[in-house]
Coordinates of C-alpha atoms in Angstrom, one line a residue:
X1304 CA 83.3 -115.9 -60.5
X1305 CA 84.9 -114.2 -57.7
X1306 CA 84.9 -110.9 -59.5
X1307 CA 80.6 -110.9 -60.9
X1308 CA 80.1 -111.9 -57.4
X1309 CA 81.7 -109.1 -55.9
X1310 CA 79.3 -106.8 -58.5
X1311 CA 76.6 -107.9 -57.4
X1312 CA 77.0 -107.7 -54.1
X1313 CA 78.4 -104.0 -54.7
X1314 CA 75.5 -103.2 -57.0
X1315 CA 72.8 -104.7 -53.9
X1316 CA 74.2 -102.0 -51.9
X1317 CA 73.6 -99.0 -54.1
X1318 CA 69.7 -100.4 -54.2
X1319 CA 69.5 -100.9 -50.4
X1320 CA 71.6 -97.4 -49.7
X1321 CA 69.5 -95.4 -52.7
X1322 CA 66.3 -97.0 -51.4
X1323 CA 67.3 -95.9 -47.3
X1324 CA 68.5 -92.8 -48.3
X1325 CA 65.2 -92.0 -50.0
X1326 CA 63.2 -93.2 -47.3
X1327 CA 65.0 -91.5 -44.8
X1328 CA 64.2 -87.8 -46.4
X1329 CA 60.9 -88.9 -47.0
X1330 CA 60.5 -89.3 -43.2
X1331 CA 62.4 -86.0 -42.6
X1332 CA 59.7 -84.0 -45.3
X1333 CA 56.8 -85.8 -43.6
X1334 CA 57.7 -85.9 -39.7
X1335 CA 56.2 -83.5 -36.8
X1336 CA 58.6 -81.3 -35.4
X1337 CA 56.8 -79.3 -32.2
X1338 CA 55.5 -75.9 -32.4
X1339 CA 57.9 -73.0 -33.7
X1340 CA 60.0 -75.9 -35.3
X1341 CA 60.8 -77.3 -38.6
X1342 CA 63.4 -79.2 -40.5
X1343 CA 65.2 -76.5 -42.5
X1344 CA 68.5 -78.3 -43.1
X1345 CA 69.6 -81.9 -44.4
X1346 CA 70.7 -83.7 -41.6
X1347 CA 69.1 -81.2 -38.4
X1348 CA 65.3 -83.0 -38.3
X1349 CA 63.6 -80.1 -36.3
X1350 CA 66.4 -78.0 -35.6
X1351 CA 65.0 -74.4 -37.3
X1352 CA 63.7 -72.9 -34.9
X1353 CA 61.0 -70.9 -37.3
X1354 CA 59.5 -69.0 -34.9
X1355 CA 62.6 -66.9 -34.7
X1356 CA 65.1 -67.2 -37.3
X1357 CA 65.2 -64.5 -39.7
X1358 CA 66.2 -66.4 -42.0
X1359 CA 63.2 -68.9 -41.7
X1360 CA 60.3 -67.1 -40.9
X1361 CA 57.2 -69.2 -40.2
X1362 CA 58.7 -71.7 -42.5
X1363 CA 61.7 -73.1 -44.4
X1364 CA 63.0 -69.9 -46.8
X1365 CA 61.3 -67.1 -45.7
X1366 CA 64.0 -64.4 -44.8
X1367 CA 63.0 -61.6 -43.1
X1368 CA 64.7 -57.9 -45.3
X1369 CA 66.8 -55.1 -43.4
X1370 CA 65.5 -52.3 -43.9
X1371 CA 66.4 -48.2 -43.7
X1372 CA 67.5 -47.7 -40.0
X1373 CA 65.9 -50.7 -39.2
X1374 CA 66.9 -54.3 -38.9
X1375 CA 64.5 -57.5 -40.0
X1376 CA 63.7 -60.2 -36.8
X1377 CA 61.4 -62.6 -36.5
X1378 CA 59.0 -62.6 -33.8
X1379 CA 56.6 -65.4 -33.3
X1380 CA 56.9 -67.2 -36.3
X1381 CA 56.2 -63.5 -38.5
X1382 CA 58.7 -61.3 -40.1
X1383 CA 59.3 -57.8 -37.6
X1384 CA 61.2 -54.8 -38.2
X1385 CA 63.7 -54.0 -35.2
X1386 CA 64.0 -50.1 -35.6
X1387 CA 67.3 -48.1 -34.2
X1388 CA 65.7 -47.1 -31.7
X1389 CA 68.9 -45.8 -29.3
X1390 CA 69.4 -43.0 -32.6
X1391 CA 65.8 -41.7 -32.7
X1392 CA 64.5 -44.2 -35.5
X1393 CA 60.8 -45.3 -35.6
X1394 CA 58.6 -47.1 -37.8
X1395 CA 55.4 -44.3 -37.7
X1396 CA 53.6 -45.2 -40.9
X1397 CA 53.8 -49.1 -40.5
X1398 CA 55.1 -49.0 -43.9
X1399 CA 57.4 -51.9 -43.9
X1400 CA 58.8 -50.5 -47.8
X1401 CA 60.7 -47.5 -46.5
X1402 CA 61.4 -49.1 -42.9
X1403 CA 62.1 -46.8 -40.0
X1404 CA 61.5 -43.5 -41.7
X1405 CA 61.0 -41.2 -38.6
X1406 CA 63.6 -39.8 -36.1
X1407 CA 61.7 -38.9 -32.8
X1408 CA 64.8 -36.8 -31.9
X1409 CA 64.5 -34.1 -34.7
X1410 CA 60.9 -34.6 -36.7
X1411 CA 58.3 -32.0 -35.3
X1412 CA 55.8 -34.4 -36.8
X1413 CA 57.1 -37.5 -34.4
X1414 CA 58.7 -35.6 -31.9
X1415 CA 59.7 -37.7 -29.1
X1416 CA 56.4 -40.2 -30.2
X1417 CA 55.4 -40.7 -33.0
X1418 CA 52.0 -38.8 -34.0
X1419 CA 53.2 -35.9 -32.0
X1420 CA 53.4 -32.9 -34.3
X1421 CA 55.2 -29.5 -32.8
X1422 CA 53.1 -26.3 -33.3
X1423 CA 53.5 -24.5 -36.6
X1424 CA 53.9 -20.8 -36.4
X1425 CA 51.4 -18.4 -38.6
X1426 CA 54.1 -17.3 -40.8
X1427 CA 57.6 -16.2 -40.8
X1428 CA 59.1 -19.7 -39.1
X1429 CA 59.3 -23.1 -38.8
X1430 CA 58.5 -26.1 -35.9
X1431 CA 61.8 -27.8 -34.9
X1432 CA 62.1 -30.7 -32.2
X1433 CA 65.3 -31.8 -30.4
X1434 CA 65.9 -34.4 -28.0
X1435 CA 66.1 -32.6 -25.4
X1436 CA 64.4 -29.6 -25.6
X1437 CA 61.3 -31.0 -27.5
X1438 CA 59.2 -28.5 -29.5
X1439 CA 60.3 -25.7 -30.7
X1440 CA 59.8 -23.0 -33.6
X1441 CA 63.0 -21.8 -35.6
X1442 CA 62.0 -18.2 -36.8
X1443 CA 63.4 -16.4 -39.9
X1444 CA 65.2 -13.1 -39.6
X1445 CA 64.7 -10.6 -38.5
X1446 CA 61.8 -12.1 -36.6
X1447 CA 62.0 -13.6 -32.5
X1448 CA 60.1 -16.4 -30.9
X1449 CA 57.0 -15.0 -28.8
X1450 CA 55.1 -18.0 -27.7
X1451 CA 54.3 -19.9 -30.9
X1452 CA 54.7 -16.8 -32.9
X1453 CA 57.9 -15.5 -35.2
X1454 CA 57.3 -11.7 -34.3
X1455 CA 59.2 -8.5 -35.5
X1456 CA 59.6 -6.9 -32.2
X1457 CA 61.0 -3.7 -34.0
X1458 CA 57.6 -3.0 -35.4
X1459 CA 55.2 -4.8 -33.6
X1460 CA 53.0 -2.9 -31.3
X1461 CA 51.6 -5.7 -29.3
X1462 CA 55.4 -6.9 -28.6
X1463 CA 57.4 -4.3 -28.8
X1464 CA 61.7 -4.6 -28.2
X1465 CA 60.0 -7.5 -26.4
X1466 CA 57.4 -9.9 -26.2
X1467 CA 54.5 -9.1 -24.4
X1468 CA 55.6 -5.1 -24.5
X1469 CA 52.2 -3.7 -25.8
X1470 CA 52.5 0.0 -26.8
X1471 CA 49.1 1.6 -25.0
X1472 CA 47.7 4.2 -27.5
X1473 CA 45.6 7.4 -25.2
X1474 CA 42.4 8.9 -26.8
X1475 CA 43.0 10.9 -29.7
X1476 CA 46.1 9.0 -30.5
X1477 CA 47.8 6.2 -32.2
X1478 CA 50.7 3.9 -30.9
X1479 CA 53.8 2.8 -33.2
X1480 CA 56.8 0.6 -32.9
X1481 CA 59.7 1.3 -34.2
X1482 CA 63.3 0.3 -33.3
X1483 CA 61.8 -1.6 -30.9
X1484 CA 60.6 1.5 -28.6
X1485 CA 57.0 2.7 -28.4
X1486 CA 56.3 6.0 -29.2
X1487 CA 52.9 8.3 -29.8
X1488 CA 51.3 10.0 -33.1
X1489 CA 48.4 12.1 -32.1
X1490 CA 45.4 13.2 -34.2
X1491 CA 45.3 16.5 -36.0
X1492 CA 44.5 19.5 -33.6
X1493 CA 46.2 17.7 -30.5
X1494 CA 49.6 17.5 -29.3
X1495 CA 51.4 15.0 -26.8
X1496 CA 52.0 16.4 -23.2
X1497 CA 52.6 13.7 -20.8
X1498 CA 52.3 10.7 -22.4
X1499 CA 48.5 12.4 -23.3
X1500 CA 47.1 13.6 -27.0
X1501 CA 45.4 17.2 -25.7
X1502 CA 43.8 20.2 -27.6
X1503 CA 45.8 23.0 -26.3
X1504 CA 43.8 25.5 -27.6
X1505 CA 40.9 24.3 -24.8
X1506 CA 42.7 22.7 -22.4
X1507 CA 42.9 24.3 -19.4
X1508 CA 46.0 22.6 -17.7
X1509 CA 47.6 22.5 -21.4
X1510 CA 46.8 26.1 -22.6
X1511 CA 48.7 26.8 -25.9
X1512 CA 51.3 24.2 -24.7
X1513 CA 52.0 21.6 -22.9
X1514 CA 52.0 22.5 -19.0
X1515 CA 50.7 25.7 -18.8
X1516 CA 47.8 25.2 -17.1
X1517 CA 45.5 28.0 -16.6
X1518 CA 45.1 28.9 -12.6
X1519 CA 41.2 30.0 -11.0
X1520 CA 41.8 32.6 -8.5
X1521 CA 39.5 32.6 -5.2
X1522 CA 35.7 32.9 -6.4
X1523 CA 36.9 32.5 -10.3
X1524 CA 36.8 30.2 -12.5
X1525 CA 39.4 29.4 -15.4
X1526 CA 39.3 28.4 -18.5
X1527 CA 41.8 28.1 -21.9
X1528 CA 39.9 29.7 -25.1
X1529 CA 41.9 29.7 -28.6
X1530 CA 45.1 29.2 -26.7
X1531 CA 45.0 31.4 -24.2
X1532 CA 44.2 31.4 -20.5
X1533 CA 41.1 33.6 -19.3
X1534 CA 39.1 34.1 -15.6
X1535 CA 35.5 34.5 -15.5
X1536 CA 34.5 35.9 -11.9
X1537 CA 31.4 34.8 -10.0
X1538 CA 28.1 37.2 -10.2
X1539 CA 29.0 40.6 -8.8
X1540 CA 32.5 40.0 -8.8
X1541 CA 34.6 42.1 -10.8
X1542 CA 38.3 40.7 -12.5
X1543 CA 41.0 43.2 -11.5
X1544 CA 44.5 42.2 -11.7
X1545 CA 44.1 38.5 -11.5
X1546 CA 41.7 38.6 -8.7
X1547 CA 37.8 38.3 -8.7
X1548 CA 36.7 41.3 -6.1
X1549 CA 33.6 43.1 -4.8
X1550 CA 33.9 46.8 -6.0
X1551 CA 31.1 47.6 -3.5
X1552 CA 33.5 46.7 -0.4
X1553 CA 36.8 46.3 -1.7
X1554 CA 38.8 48.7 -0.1
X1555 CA 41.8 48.2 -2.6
X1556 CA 39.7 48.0 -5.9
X1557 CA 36.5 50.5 -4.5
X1558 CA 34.2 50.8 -7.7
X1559 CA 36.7 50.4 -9.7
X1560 CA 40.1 48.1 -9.9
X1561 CA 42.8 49.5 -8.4
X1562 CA 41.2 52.3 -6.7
X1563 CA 42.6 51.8 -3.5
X1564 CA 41.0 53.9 0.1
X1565 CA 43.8 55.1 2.0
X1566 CA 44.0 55.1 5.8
X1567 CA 45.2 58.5 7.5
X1568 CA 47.1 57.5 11.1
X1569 CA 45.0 56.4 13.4
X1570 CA 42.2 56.0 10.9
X1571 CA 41.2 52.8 9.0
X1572 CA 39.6 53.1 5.2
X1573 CA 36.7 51.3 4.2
X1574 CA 34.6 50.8 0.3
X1575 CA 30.8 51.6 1.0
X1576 CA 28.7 51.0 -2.1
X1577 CA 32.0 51.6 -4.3
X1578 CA 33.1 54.6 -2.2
X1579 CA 35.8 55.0 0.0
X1580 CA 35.1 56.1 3.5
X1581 CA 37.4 56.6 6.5
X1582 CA 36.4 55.8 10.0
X1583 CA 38.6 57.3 13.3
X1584 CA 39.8 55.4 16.5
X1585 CA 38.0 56.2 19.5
X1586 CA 37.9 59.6 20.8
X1587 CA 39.2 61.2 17.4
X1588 CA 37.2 63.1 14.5
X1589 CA 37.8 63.4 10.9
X1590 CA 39.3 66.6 10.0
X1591 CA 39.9 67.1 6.3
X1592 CA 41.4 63.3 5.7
X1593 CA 42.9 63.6 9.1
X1594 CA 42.0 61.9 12.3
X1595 CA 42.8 64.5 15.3
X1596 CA 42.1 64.9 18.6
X1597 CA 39.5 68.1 19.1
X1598 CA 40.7 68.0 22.9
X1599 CA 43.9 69.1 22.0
X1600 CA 44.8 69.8 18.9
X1601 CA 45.5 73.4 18.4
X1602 CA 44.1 73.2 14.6
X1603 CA 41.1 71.8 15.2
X1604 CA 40.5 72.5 18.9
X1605 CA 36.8 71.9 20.2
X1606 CA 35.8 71.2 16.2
X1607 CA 37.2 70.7 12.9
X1608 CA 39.1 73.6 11.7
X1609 CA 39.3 75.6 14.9
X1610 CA 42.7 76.5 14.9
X1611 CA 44.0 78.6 18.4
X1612 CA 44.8 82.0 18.0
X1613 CA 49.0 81.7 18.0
X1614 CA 50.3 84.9 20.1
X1615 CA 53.4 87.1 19.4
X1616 CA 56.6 85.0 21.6
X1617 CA 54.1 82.3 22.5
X1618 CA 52.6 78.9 21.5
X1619 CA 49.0 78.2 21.1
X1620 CA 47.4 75.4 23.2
X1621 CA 44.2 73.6 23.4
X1622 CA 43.1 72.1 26.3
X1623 CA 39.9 69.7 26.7
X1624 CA 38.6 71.5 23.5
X1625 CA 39.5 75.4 23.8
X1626 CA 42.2 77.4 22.8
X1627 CA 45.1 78.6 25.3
X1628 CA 48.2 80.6 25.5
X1629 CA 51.3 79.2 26.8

């Protein structure tokens, strides 16, 4: 009797502790835990705190996933992706499926922020960024960095040996890089003097080469025909020996060049009309070329070719224009 009523007692207990135990998690399923709460775990009513855990996200069993360079969290009760952001990772696309796929530190198209893209040259290069730098363009070889531009500066006439180093081309003329120095081509017909493309066979300060310039004397004018240097004179003038002169009064070219009036002593020569002429000092006549004194001179004495009668052991003398013996 002792033992069945031991049984019985045992077996009360399984129905009471079965029937607590199932109204116990009946309360814990059905109670109200406060906001960003829940009961997650047997035993911990309203301990999940779903409004952060990672592992309860919003509710009981929601796990937030890792991702690539990126971490899942929870924020407010929905699933975030924390990127690694202290190494240069972002989440630009808000893709959650390939997680923080951008590095700010070295994608032109996200450089430092995402959304900002790095210039692109034309050709011959590509956009690079860098933490600290930024922007930049990586150019291929042989080309250099000019702005946003991958340049050959051996060839390029607009940045030639270096950026910005424009080769000027002058009229009648081309410009052209090469090794990186500028240098000249001119047209057919002309040749470079000076830095200049010019027709030496007109050019009157480059007359058949470079430098000879052609020179205008007084009352001329020069000018470079085929080559060579030529002088026209003014009207009247006449071109002798370099010179544009007046053979009408030019006492060194009289009617013709070079014919030059000579001066007897005490005389000056003159050009009249193209002739040469002779004038005498003061008090002296012209005595065949000669300018004498007819007061005195024993040759000419009172008039031109009077010459004194010149005695036996004496000397002839003229005195205030007649002849003497002395």
């Amino acid at each position: 009797m002792g033992v069945r009523r031991m049984q019985l007692l045992g077996a009360i207990w399984v129905v009471v502790a079965v029937t607590f135990s199932a109204f116990s998690h009946e309360t814990d399923a059905h109670e109200h835990c406060r906001p960003g709460f829940a009961t997650c775990h047997k035993g911990r009513s309203c301990k999940t705190r779903v409004s952060c855990d990672p592992q309860n996200c919003g509710k009981c069993g929601v796990k937030c996933p890792n991702a690539a360079h990126g971490q899942g969290k929870c924020e407010n009760g929905r699933c975030t992706l924390e990127c690694q952001w202290r190494h240069g990772w972002r989440d630009c696309d808000s893709k959650k499926g390939n997680g923080c796929e951008a590095n700010v530190d070295t994608n032109p198209n996200h450089c430092g922020t995402c959304g900002k893209v790095c210039p692109v040259p034309l050709s011959n290069g590509i956009a690079t960024c860098s933490k600290k730098d930024g922007c930049g363009i990586q150019c291929d070889a042989p080309f250099s960095k000019c702005g946003t531009e991958c340049l050959n500066l051996q060839t390029d006439t607009a940045n030639c040996g270096t950026c910005g180093n424009a080769c000027s081309a002058p009229a009648n003329g081309n410009s052209t890089c090469s090794g990186g120095t500028c240098s000249v081509t001119c047209n057919d017909g002309f040749m470079l003097c000076g830095g200049e493309c010019r027709n030496v066979d007109n050019d009157a300060s480059n007359c058949g080469t470079c430098n000879n310039s052609c020179s205008a004397p007084a009352n001329g004018n020069a000018a470079c025909l085929s080559g060579t240097c030529s002088v026209t004179c003014q009207d009247g003038l006449k071109l002798c020996d370099g010179k544009c002169v007046d053979l009408d009064n030019d006492a060194s070219n009289c009617g013709t060049c070079n014919n030059a009036c000579s001066a007897p002593a005490n005389g000056n020569a003159a050009c009249l009309s193209g002739t040469c002429s002779v004038s005498c000092q003061d008090g002296l006549k012209l005595c065949d070329g000669k300018c004498v004194d007819l007061d005195n001179d024993a040759s000419n004495c009172g008039t031109c070719n009077s010459a004194c009668y010149l005695p036996e052991n004496g000397s002839a003398e003229c005195s205030r224009g007649e002849c003497g013996v002395n």
